[in-house]
């Protein structure tokens, strides 16, 4: 049993199935052709996974799917609140639908996701975007059939945004975007309250899915032929701490690694505060767990890390990375997130981040300029450095990383990697593209029949962004 977590009951799910049938009946009455839905997803993989459930529910209601908003009878924007830029894009794209909605009043325009879970945003939508019919929060995604039915059949707009710690809904329908690569959320929410981050306010407290539910979904994916399964959580390292009896993330990885079949397990995101040596040892020992560690350090300066409430130091981070390198050597691929220009960060403090970039030698970096988020402690801190200056700092990081990546690509010459062949390549007509454990792409000449299989591929020529290789039998 999970402690303090409400699981959506079978009765509630049955109610939603009934609403789903009611929506189908309305659609049958209104349309002769199959009505289409357009689901637009912003932000992280958790949102992508939520959208796959949204599409699963829409599919059961009788919708087909389109990417063309002007052909859809329901348009859902699943939004992200992590940075201002993502929010601005949503406002722009929703505004652009006004004419379409006015010309087609039967179309339902809906907004959901992290942005909507913030009161000031929901108020703005309510007041400034009167053509938006339905707004629902992150804790009621499973109630989409009911909310859509109400939005379709009542004259009133539907705003359903309960502010709770969060629930877990098992057994929702799912329509996955890809047939070889799958997202599998193992937990929801975040307890860390990094001072810049809005996620804990909009996604609720950490809650882990039961091991049995995860294993069941995982086995289903394997039997359906999925080859790359990514376990998702804001902080996967604290998976299972809220379960009774508690289970560690390493234990979960070992259980999944023991499942029969030809597949690869990935996971994200790890938090350095909770990342254990045991997890790194598990990665090194479990043959099906990819040796790719996404371990965001955010800053290389201890004062800034403290102000961010990250709960570790530069030294502790390096200790983890060095141990991981010791265990996994060349096989290991590290990626990280970095925030440049946290409020009050000085040039000297930024240079510590730059030096950490050079020390870690990551395969790839996700870099962001700090974006103030309403309601977070950092948004109230003094922020004297200009955006232009921060943009220059960011460019310095990108420049350093480009050199590191190029040097690393060269080091791969002559090495053989076990790769999953993802599809056709870009280097030429007869090229296929394959992904290594560390998420690098190798292109090689091969037959289409190899797509969807694992192959050993030797790197013969490192190019700037991809590696060129050839298939080897070993
Ligand atoms: N400003 C800039 N970047 C942010 N991130 C989270 N919040 C903010 C913010 N307010 C970045 C962090 C996190 C990634 C998902 O987004 O680097 O790891
Ligand atoms: Fe945000 Fe920090 Fe939680 Fe990541 S760990 S989601 S950065 S609060």
Short mmCIF file of C-alpha atoms and ligand atoms in Angstrom, two decimals:
data_model
loop_
_atom_site.label_atom_id
_atom_site.label_comp_id
_atom_site.label_asym_id
_atom_site.label_seq_id
_atom_site.Cartn_x
_atom_site.Cartn_y
_atom_site.Cartn_z
CA UNK A 1 0.00 0.00 0.00
CA UNK A 2 1.12 3.52 -0.70
CA UNK A 3 1.20 5.83 2.30
CA UNK A 4 -0.96 9.00 2.05
CA UNK A 5 -1.69 8.51 -1.65
CA UNK A 6 -5.20 8.31 -3.00
CA UNK A 7 -5.62 5.78 -5.79
CA UNK A 8 -8.57 6.43 -8.06
CA UNK A 9 -11.13 3.70 -7.27
CA UNK A 10 -12.60 1.20 -9.72
CA UNK A 11 -16.00 2.84 -9.12
CA UNK A 12 -14.67 6.25 -10.20
CA UNK A 13 -13.06 4.70 -13.28
CA UNK A 14 -16.37 2.97 -14.12
CA UNK A 15 -18.12 6.33 -13.92
CA UNK A 16 -15.62 7.72 -16.39
CA UNK A 17 -16.21 4.74 -18.72
CA UNK A 18 -19.91 5.61 -18.64
CA UNK A 19 -19.13 9.22 -19.51
CA UNK A 20 -16.95 7.96 -22.33
CA UNK A 21 -19.97 6.12 -23.79
CA UNK A 22 -22.07 9.27 -23.38
CA UNK A 23 -19.51 11.30 -25.35
CA UNK A 24 -19.57 8.60 -28.08
CA UNK A 25 -23.34 8.92 -28.27
CA UNK A 26 -23.13 12.70 -28.67
CA UNK A 27 -20.48 12.31 -31.38
CA UNK A 28 -22.65 9.79 -33.24
CA UNK A 29 -25.53 12.22 -33.12
CA UNK A 30 -23.51 15.23 -34.26
CA UNK A 31 -21.17 13.85 -36.91
CA UNK A 32 -21.46 11.41 -39.77
CA UNK A 33 -17.68 11.10 -40.29
CA UNK A 34 -15.33 10.07 -37.49
CA UNK A 35 -14.58 13.31 -35.59
CA UNK A 36 -10.91 14.16 -35.16
CA UNK A 37 -8.97 15.27 -32.09
CA UNK A 38 -5.74 17.27 -32.01
CA UNK A 39 -3.58 16.97 -28.89
CA UNK A 40 -0.65 19.40 -28.68
CA UNK A 41 1.97 18.63 -26.03
CA UNK A 42 4.50 21.04 -24.52
CA UNK A 43 7.28 20.34 -22.05
CA UNK A 44 8.69 17.22 -20.51
CA UNK A 45 8.24 13.47 -21.06
CA UNK A 46 5.76 13.29 -18.19
CA UNK A 47 3.49 15.53 -20.25
CA UNK A 48 4.08 13.32 -23.29
CA UNK A 49 3.03 10.32 -21.17
CA UNK A 50 -0.08 12.16 -19.92
CA UNK A 51 -0.97 13.08 -23.49
CA UNK A 52 -0.74 9.41 -24.46
CA UNK A 53 -3.42 8.69 -21.82
CA UNK A 54 -5.49 11.65 -23.02
CA UNK A 55 -5.31 10.22 -26.56
CA UNK A 56 -6.16 6.75 -25.23
CA UNK A 57 -9.32 8.12 -23.61
CA UNK A 58 -10.25 10.13 -26.73
CA UNK A 59 -9.72 7.03 -28.86
CA UNK A 60 -12.17 5.07 -26.65
CA UNK A 61 -14.70 7.92 -27.02
CA UNK A 62 -14.57 7.47 -30.78
CA UNK A 63 -12.20 10.21 -31.95
CA UNK A 64 -9.61 9.82 -34.69
CA UNK A 65 -6.48 11.97 -34.64
CA UNK A 66 -4.99 14.82 -36.66
CA UNK A 67 -2.11 17.27 -36.30
CA UNK A 68 -4.11 19.87 -38.24
CA UNK A 69 -5.91 22.03 -35.69
CA UNK A 70 -8.31 23.32 -38.33
CA UNK A 71 -9.64 19.81 -38.94
CA UNK A 72 -10.22 18.90 -35.29
CA UNK A 73 -13.47 18.82 -33.32
CA UNK A 74 -11.57 18.85 -30.06
CA UNK A 75 -8.23 20.58 -29.56
CA UNK A 76 -6.33 19.95 -26.33
CA UNK A 77 -3.18 21.84 -25.35
CA UNK A 78 -1.24 19.98 -22.67
CA UNK A 79 0.87 22.79 -21.27
CA UNK A 80 4.19 23.27 -19.45
CA UNK A 81 4.92 25.84 -16.73
CA UNK A 82 8.64 25.30 -16.21
CA UNK A 83 9.76 28.39 -18.15
CA UNK A 84 8.10 31.57 -19.37
CA UNK A 85 8.92 30.83 -23.00
CA UNK A 86 6.75 27.69 -23.00
CA UNK A 87 3.88 29.66 -21.46
CA UNK A 88 4.13 32.42 -24.05
CA UNK A 89 3.93 29.87 -26.85
CA UNK A 90 0.73 28.45 -25.38
CA UNK A 91 -0.92 31.87 -25.14
CA UNK A 92 0.08 32.62 -28.75
CA UNK A 93 -1.21 29.30 -30.08
CA UNK A 94 -4.47 29.44 -28.16
CA UNK A 95 -5.08 33.04 -29.29
CA UNK A 96 -4.62 31.92 -32.89
CA UNK A 97 -7.62 29.55 -32.54
CA UNK A 98 -10.15 32.30 -31.79
CA UNK A 99 -11.32 32.73 -35.40
CA UNK A 100 -11.61 28.96 -35.92
CA UNK A 101 -13.68 28.55 -32.76
CA UNK A 102 -16.00 31.45 -33.63
CA UNK A 103 -16.61 29.96 -37.09
CA UNK A 104 -17.08 26.44 -35.61
CA UNK A 105 -18.87 26.73 -32.28
CA UNK A 106 -19.21 22.93 -31.94
CA UNK A 107 -15.41 22.60 -31.63
CA UNK A 108 -14.17 22.13 -28.05
CA UNK A 109 -10.98 23.97 -27.09
CA UNK A 110 -9.39 22.56 -23.97
CA UNK A 111 -6.27 23.37 -21.94
CA UNK A 112 -4.62 21.17 -19.33
CA UNK A 113 -1.21 20.48 -17.81
CA UNK A 114 1.07 22.32 -15.39
CA UNK A 115 0.34 25.86 -16.56
CA UNK A 116 -3.35 25.48 -15.80
CA UNK A 117 -2.62 24.36 -12.26
CA UNK A 118 -1.45 27.92 -11.47
CA UNK A 119 -4.30 30.17 -10.35
CA UNK A 120 -3.07 33.34 -12.08
CA UNK A 121 -2.90 31.49 -15.41
CA UNK A 122 -6.34 29.86 -15.08
CA UNK A 123 -7.75 33.31 -14.20
CA UNK A 124 -6.10 34.84 -17.26
CA UNK A 125 -7.57 32.13 -19.51
CA UNK A 126 -10.98 32.61 -17.92
CA UNK A 127 -10.95 36.37 -18.40
CA UNK A 128 -9.02 36.89 -21.62
CA UNK A 129 -9.76 33.75 -23.65
CA UNK A 130 -13.58 33.35 -23.45
CA UNK A 131 -13.58 30.91 -26.38
CA UNK A 132 -11.70 28.28 -24.34
CA UNK A 133 -14.38 25.76 -23.27
CA UNK A 134 -12.54 23.46 -20.90
CA UNK A 135 -9.62 23.85 -18.51
CA UNK A 136 -8.53 20.97 -16.29
CA UNK A 137 -5.63 20.47 -13.90
CA UNK A 138 -2.93 17.84 -13.50
CA UNK A 139 -4.83 15.88 -10.83
CA UNK A 140 -7.99 15.18 -12.85
CA UNK A 141 -6.67 13.95 -16.21
CA UNK A 142 -8.48 10.63 -15.61
CA UNK A 143 -11.79 12.56 -15.53
CA UNK A 144 -11.46 13.77 -19.13
CA UNK A 145 -14.57 11.85 -20.36
CA UNK A 146 -16.79 13.54 -17.75
CA UNK A 147 -15.29 17.00 -18.27
CA UNK A 148 -15.47 16.77 -22.05
CA UNK A 149 -19.07 15.57 -21.88
CA UNK A 150 -19.98 18.56 -19.71
CA UNK A 151 -18.13 20.98 -21.99
CA UNK A 152 -19.96 19.53 -25.04
CA UNK A 153 -23.43 19.48 -23.61
CA UNK A 154 -23.68 22.48 -21.27
CA UNK A 155 -23.67 26.12 -22.16
CA UNK A 156 -21.25 26.87 -19.32
CA UNK A 157 -17.46 26.73 -19.59
CA UNK A 158 -15.87 23.98 -17.48
CA UNK A 159 -12.91 24.84 -15.22
CA UNK A 160 -11.87 21.89 -13.05
CA UNK A 161 -8.71 22.65 -11.11
CA UNK A 162 -8.70 20.98 -7.71
CA UNK A 163 -5.63 21.80 -5.67
CA UNK A 164 -4.62 18.55 -4.01
CA UNK A 165 -1.50 16.59 -3.24
CA UNK A 166 -2.22 14.32 -6.17
CA UNK A 167 -3.72 10.95 -6.98
CA UNK A 168 -2.72 7.86 -8.91
CA UNK A 169 -5.03 6.53 -11.61
CA UNK A 170 -4.23 3.02 -12.84
CA UNK A 171 -5.59 1.27 -15.89
CA UNK A 172 -6.34 4.32 -18.05
CA UNK A 173 -6.45 3.65 -21.78
CA UNK A 174 -3.27 4.64 -23.59
CA UNK A 175 -2.46 5.42 -27.22
CA UNK A 176 1.31 5.53 -27.58
CA UNK A 177 3.04 7.81 -30.09
CA UNK A 178 5.75 5.32 -31.00
CA UNK A 179 5.68 1.55 -31.47
CA UNK A 180 9.19 0.73 -30.29
CA UNK A 181 9.91 3.38 -27.65
CA UNK A 182 7.63 3.80 -24.63
CA UNK A 183 7.36 6.12 -21.61
CA UNK A 184 6.47 4.48 -18.32
CA UNK A 185 5.83 6.82 -15.36
CA UNK A 186 6.84 5.10 -12.12
CA UNK A 187 6.02 8.03 -9.83
CA UNK A 188 4.43 11.45 -9.93
CA UNK A 189 5.05 14.80 -8.25
CA UNK A 190 8.07 16.24 -6.51
CA UNK A 191 8.96 17.01 -2.88
CA UNK A 192 12.19 18.89 -3.48
CA UNK A 193 11.12 22.50 -3.82
CA UNK A 194 14.19 23.72 -5.66
CA UNK A 195 13.73 27.46 -5.19
CA UNK A 196 13.43 28.24 -8.93
CA UNK A 197 11.03 25.44 -9.83
CA UNK A 198 7.26 25.47 -10.13
CA UNK A 199 6.84 21.69 -10.50
CA UNK A 200 6.15 20.83 -6.82
CA UNK A 201 3.36 23.44 -6.80
CA UNK A 202 1.64 22.13 -9.93
CA UNK A 203 2.30 18.39 -9.78
CA UNK A 204 1.75 17.71 -6.07
CA UNK A 205 3.74 15.52 -3.69
CA UNK A 206 5.82 12.50 -4.64
CA UNK A 207 3.76 9.36 -5.02
CA UNK A 208 5.01 6.05 -6.32
CA UNK A 209 3.11 3.51 -8.34
CA UNK A 210 2.99 0.01 -6.91
CA UNK A 211 5.75 -2.32 -8.14
CA UNK A 212 3.09 -4.80 -9.34
CA UNK A 213 1.39 -2.14 -11.50
CA UNK A 214 4.71 -1.09 -13.03
CA UNK A 215 5.76 -4.69 -13.70
CA UNK A 216 2.39 -5.44 -15.31
CA UNK A 217 2.64 -2.45 -17.66
CA UNK A 218 6.29 -3.19 -18.39
CA UNK A 219 5.56 -6.83 -19.29
CA UNK A 220 2.72 -5.71 -21.53
CA UNK A 221 5.07 -3.32 -23.34
CA UNK A 222 7.67 -6.05 -23.83
CA UNK A 223 5.06 -8.47 -25.17
CA UNK A 224 3.83 -5.77 -27.56
CA UNK A 225 7.38 -5.49 -28.92
CA UNK A 226 8.57 -2.27 -27.27
CA UNK A 227 12.38 -2.22 -27.18
CA UNK A 228 13.26 0.97 -25.32
CA UNK A 229 11.27 1.66 -22.20
CA UNK A 230 11.99 4.84 -20.27
CA UNK A 231 10.96 4.98 -16.61
CA UNK A 232 9.80 8.47 -15.71
CA UNK A 233 9.72 10.51 -12.53
CA UNK A 234 10.84 14.01 -11.46
CA UNK A 235 13.22 12.31 -9.07
CA UNK A 236 13.33 8.57 -9.75
CA UNK A 237 15.90 8.09 -6.99
CA UNK A 238 13.22 8.61 -4.37
CA UNK A 239 10.94 6.00 -5.97
CA UNK A 240 9.30 3.71 -3.44
CA UNK A 241 10.11 5.68 -0.28
CA UNK A 242 6.37 6.28 0.17
CA UNK A 243 5.40 2.63 -0.35
CA UNK A 244 4.75 0.23 2.50
CA UNK A 245 6.98 -1.79 2.62
CA UNK A 246 9.35 0.67 0.97
CA UNK A 247 11.19 -0.34 -2.21
CA UNK A 248 14.28 1.34 -3.63
CA UNK A 249 14.68 2.44 -7.23
CA UNK A 250 17.62 0.04 -7.56
CA UNK A 251 15.39 -2.83 -6.46
CA UNK A 252 12.80 -1.85 -9.05
CA UNK A 253 15.47 -1.73 -11.78
CA UNK A 254 16.67 -5.21 -10.83
CA UNK A 255 13.13 -6.60 -10.97
CA UNK A 256 12.53 -5.08 -14.43
CA UNK A 257 15.96 -6.20 -15.64
CA UNK A 258 14.97 -9.77 -14.73
CA UNK A 259 11.99 -9.79 -17.11
CA UNK A 260 12.52 -12.01 -20.17
CA UNK A 261 12.93 -10.35 -23.54
CA UNK A 262 15.13 -8.23 -25.76
CA UNK A 263 14.73 -4.64 -24.55
CA UNK A 264 16.55 -1.72 -22.98
CA UNK A 265 15.57 0.18 -19.84
CA UNK A 266 16.19 3.92 -19.57
CA UNK A 267 15.21 6.24 -16.76
CA UNK A 268 15.00 9.93 -15.98
CA UNK A 269 15.41 12.15 -14.02
CA UNK A 270 17.93 11.37 -11.29
CA UNK A 271 18.56 13.89 -8.54
CA UNK A 272 22.18 14.06 -7.26
CA UNK A 273 20.87 14.54 -3.71
CA UNK A 274 19.29 11.06 -3.74
CA UNK A 275 21.48 9.28 -6.28
CA UNK A 276 23.20 6.43 -4.47
CA UNK A 277 26.31 4.40 -5.19
CA UNK A 278 23.97 1.41 -5.14
CA UNK A 279 22.04 2.84 -8.10
CA UNK A 280 25.26 3.29 -10.09
CA UNK A 281 26.32 -0.27 -9.24
CA UNK A 282 22.88 -1.50 -10.34
CA UNK A 283 23.24 0.31 -13.66
CA UNK A 284 26.65 -1.26 -14.18
CA UNK A 285 25.44 -4.77 -13.26
CA UNK A 286 22.08 -4.93 -15.04
CA UNK A 287 22.65 -5.81 -18.69
CA UNK A 288 19.33 -4.36 -19.88
CA UNK A 289 19.69 -1.03 -18.08
CA UNK A 290 21.20 1.61 -20.39
CA UNK A 291 24.43 3.11 -19.12
CA UNK A 292 23.01 6.59 -19.58
CA UNK A 293 22.72 8.80 -16.53
CA UNK A 294 20.74 12.03 -16.76
CA UNK A 295 21.95 13.71 -13.58
CA UNK A 296 21.29 17.48 -13.63
CA UNK A 297 23.78 19.56 -11.65
CA UNK A 298 22.15 22.94 -12.46
CA UNK A 299 25.14 24.93 -11.13
CA UNK A 300 28.79 24.28 -10.31
CA UNK A 301 28.93 26.77 -7.46
CA UNK A 302 28.16 25.73 -3.89
CA UNK A 303 26.61 29.05 -2.82
CA UNK A 304 24.26 28.99 -5.82
CA UNK A 305 23.43 25.30 -5.26
CA UNK A 306 22.49 26.17 -1.68
CA UNK A 307 20.36 29.12 -2.81
CA UNK A 308 18.68 26.74 -5.26
CA UNK A 309 17.98 24.33 -2.36
CA UNK A 310 19.52 21.48 -4.32
CA UNK A 311 20.83 19.57 -1.31
CA UNK A 312 24.31 18.62 -2.64
CA UNK A 313 27.64 20.27 -3.35
CA UNK A 314 29.82 20.37 -6.44
CA UNK A 315 32.18 17.92 -4.67
CA UNK A 316 29.39 15.43 -3.92
CA UNK A 317 28.25 15.63 -7.56
CA UNK A 318 31.76 14.97 -8.87
CA UNK A 319 32.17 12.08 -6.44
CA UNK A 320 29.07 10.43 -7.95
CA UNK A 321 30.17 11.07 -11.53
CA UNK A 322 33.66 9.76 -10.87
CA UNK A 323 32.30 6.61 -9.26
CA UNK A 324 29.94 6.11 -12.21
CA UNK A 325 32.87 6.54 -14.64
CA UNK A 326 34.95 4.11 -12.58
CA UNK A 327 32.16 1.50 -12.78
CA UNK A 328 31.03 1.98 -16.37
CA UNK A 329 34.07 3.52 -18.08
CA UNK A 330 33.61 4.37 -21.73
CA UNK A 331 30.16 2.83 -21.74
CA UNK A 332 28.81 5.62 -19.55
CA UNK A 333 27.01 8.57 -21.04
CA UNK A 334 26.16 11.53 -18.81
CA UNK A 335 23.69 14.29 -19.55
CA UNK A 336 22.75 17.21 -17.36
CA UNK A 337 20.48 20.24 -17.03
CA UNK A 338 22.02 23.62 -16.27
CA UNK A 339 20.46 26.92 -15.26
CA UNK A 340 22.43 30.03 -16.13
CA UNK A 341 21.76 33.34 -14.39
CA UNK A 342 20.03 32.20 -11.20
CA UNK A 343 19.11 35.38 -9.23
CA UNK A 344 22.23 36.88 -7.68
CA UNK A 345 24.64 34.58 -9.53
CA UNK A 346 27.90 36.45 -10.17
CA UNK A 347 30.28 36.06 -13.10
CA UNK A 348 32.72 34.19 -10.80
CA UNK A 349 29.98 31.82 -9.68
CA UNK A 350 28.96 31.23 -13.29
CA UNK A 351 32.60 30.38 -14.11
CA UNK A 352 32.34 27.54 -11.57
CA UNK A 353 29.49 26.12 -13.66
CA UNK A 354 31.60 26.46 -16.80
CA UNK A 355 34.50 24.66 -15.11
CA UNK A 356 32.18 21.88 -13.97
CA UNK A 357 30.99 21.48 -17.57
CA UNK A 358 34.62 21.01 -18.60
CA UNK A 359 35.25 18.57 -15.77
CA UNK A 360 32.14 16.39 -16.20
CA UNK A 361 32.46 16.02 -19.98
CA UNK A 362 28.82 15.18 -20.57
CA UNK A 363 27.54 13.67 -23.79
CA UNK A 364 24.90 16.37 -23.94
CA UNK A 365 23.54 19.30 -21.94
CA UNK A 366 20.11 20.87 -21.60
CA UNK A 367 20.83 24.51 -20.83
CA UNK A 368 18.38 27.18 -19.70
CA UNK A 369 18.47 30.83 -18.78
CA UNK A 370 16.76 31.28 -15.41
CA UNK A 371 13.09 32.14 -15.81
CA UNK A 372 11.22 33.57 -12.79
CA UNK A 373 8.17 31.52 -11.81
CA UNK A 374 5.30 33.04 -9.85
CA UNK A 375 5.09 31.74 -6.27
CA UNK A 376 8.62 30.31 -6.08
CA UNK A 377 11.17 31.68 -3.56
CA UNK A 378 13.71 32.56 -6.29
CA UNK A 379 11.20 34.86 -8.00
CA UNK A 380 11.47 37.15 -4.95
CA UNK A 381 15.29 37.27 -4.97
CA UNK A 382 17.30 40.19 -6.38
CA UNK A 383 18.27 39.52 -9.97
CA UNK A 384 20.65 42.29 -11.08
CA UNK A 385 22.33 40.60 -14.08
CA UNK A 386 20.74 41.53 -17.43
CA UNK A 387 19.21 38.98 -19.77
CA UNK A 388 21.78 39.93 -22.44
CA UNK A 389 24.63 39.14 -20.06
CA UNK A 390 23.04 35.81 -19.13
CA UNK A 391 22.63 34.99 -22.83
CA UNK A 392 26.40 35.55 -23.28
CA UNK A 393 27.14 33.20 -20.39
CA UNK A 394 24.88 30.58 -21.92
CA UNK A 395 26.73 30.91 -25.24
CA UNK A 396 30.02 30.25 -23.39
CA UNK A 397 28.59 27.02 -21.96
CA UNK A 398 27.31 25.90 -25.35
CA UNK A 399 30.68 26.65 -26.92
CA UNK A 400 32.54 24.61 -24.29
CA UNK A 401 30.12 21.71 -24.64
CA UNK A 402 30.42 21.70 -28.43
CA UNK A 403 34.17 21.20 -28.12
CA UNK A 404 33.69 18.43 -25.55
CA UNK A 405 31.11 16.65 -27.72
CA UNK A 406 33.32 16.86 -30.81
CA UNK A 407 36.32 15.45 -28.89
CA UNK A 408 34.16 12.67 -27.47
CA UNK A 409 32.79 11.73 -30.88
CA UNK A 410 36.41 11.26 -32.08
CA UNK A 411 37.15 8.96 -29.13
CA UNK A 412 34.41 6.61 -30.29
CA UNK A 413 36.25 5.73 -33.54
CA UNK A 414 36.82 1.99 -33.75
CA UNK A 415 34.52 1.12 -30.83
CA UNK A 416 31.65 -1.34 -31.15
CA UNK A 417 28.28 -0.56 -29.56
CA UNK A 418 25.15 -2.64 -29.09
CA UNK A 419 22.54 -0.47 -30.81
CA UNK A 420 18.83 -0.43 -31.33
CA UNK A 421 18.01 0.24 -35.00
CA UNK A 422 15.41 3.00 -34.91
CA UNK A 423 14.70 3.64 -38.60
CA UNK A 424 16.07 5.07 -41.81
CA UNK A 425 19.14 7.31 -41.59
CA UNK A 426 19.90 10.70 -43.08
CA UNK A 427 23.38 10.17 -44.54
CA UNK A 428 22.07 8.49 -47.69
CA UNK A 429 19.27 6.36 -49.16
CA UNK A 430 20.67 3.06 -47.94
CA UNK A 431 21.57 4.24 -44.42
CA UNK A 432 19.82 3.18 -41.22
CA UNK A 433 20.01 4.97 -37.86
CA UNK A 434 20.68 3.16 -34.60
CA UNK A 435 20.85 4.34 -31.00
CA UNK A 436 23.54 3.33 -28.50
CA UNK A 437 22.99 2.81 -24.79
CA UNK A 438 24.30 6.33 -24.26
CA UNK A 439 21.75 7.79 -26.70
CA UNK A 440 24.27 8.43 -29.50
CA UNK A 441 23.12 7.91 -33.07
CA UNK A 442 25.20 5.71 -35.38
CA UNK A 443 24.28 5.52 -39.06
CA UNK A 444 25.24 2.47 -41.12
CA UNK A 445 24.39 0.85 -44.44
CA UNK A 446 21.77 -1.82 -43.90
CA UNK A 447 18.59 -3.47 -44.93
CA UNK A 448 15.17 -2.17 -43.76
CA UNK A 449 14.59 -5.60 -42.19
CA UNK A 450 17.02 -4.63 -39.42
CA UNK A 451 14.75 -1.83 -38.18
CA UNK A 452 13.43 -2.71 -34.74
CA UNK A 453 16.30 -5.08 -33.85
CA UNK A 454 19.43 -4.77 -31.72
CA UNK A 455 22.74 -4.97 -33.67
CA UNK A 456 26.44 -4.61 -32.90
CA UNK A 457 27.78 -1.66 -34.83
CA UNK A 458 31.40 -0.54 -35.10
CA UNK A 459 32.14 3.18 -35.49
CA UNK A 460 34.23 3.78 -38.61
CA UNK A 461 34.02 7.56 -38.84
CA UNK A 462 32.90 10.12 -36.27
CA UNK A 463 31.09 13.02 -37.95
CA UNK A 464 30.04 16.22 -36.19
CA UNK A 465 26.65 15.15 -34.84
CA UNK A 466 26.38 11.47 -35.74
CA UNK A 467 28.73 8.55 -35.95
CA UNK A 468 29.15 6.53 -39.15
CA UNK A 469 29.50 2.80 -38.58
CA UNK A 470 29.23 -0.70 -39.96
CA UNK A 471 27.45 -3.73 -38.72
CA UNK A 472 29.69 -6.41 -37.14
CA UNK A 473 28.89 -9.96 -36.10
CA UNK A 474 30.19 -10.56 -32.59
N1 LIG B 1 14.14 28.61 -15.07
C1 LIG B 1 14.99 27.99 -15.92
N2 LIG B 1 15.11 26.66 -15.98
C2 LIG B 1 14.34 25.93 -15.14
N3 LIG B 1 14.25 24.59 -14.96
C3 LIG B 1 13.33 24.36 -14.00
N4 LIG B 1 12.82 25.53 -13.55
C4 LIG B 1 13.44 26.51 -14.24
C5 LIG B 1 13.36 27.93 -14.22
N5 LIG B 1 12.55 28.56 -13.39
C6 LIG B 1 15.09 23.64 -15.69
C7 LIG B 1 15.97 22.84 -14.73
C8 LIG B 1 15.30 21.49 -14.74
C9 LIG B 1 14.76 21.43 -16.14
C10 LIG B 1 13.70 20.42 -16.35
O1 LIG B 1 14.25 22.71 -16.35
O2 LIG B 1 17.27 22.77 -15.28
O3 LIG B 1 16.19 20.43 -14.45
FE1 LIG B 2 11.83 21.02 -10.01
FE2 LIG B 2 13.85 20.41 -8.35
FE3 LIG B 2 11.61 18.86 -8.41
FE4 LIG B 2 13.32 18.82 -10.49
S1 LIG B 2 13.78 18.16 -8.37
S2 LIG B 2 11.07 18.98 -10.58
S3 LIG B 2 14.05 20.94 -10.55
S4 LIG B 2 11.75 20.99 -7.75
#
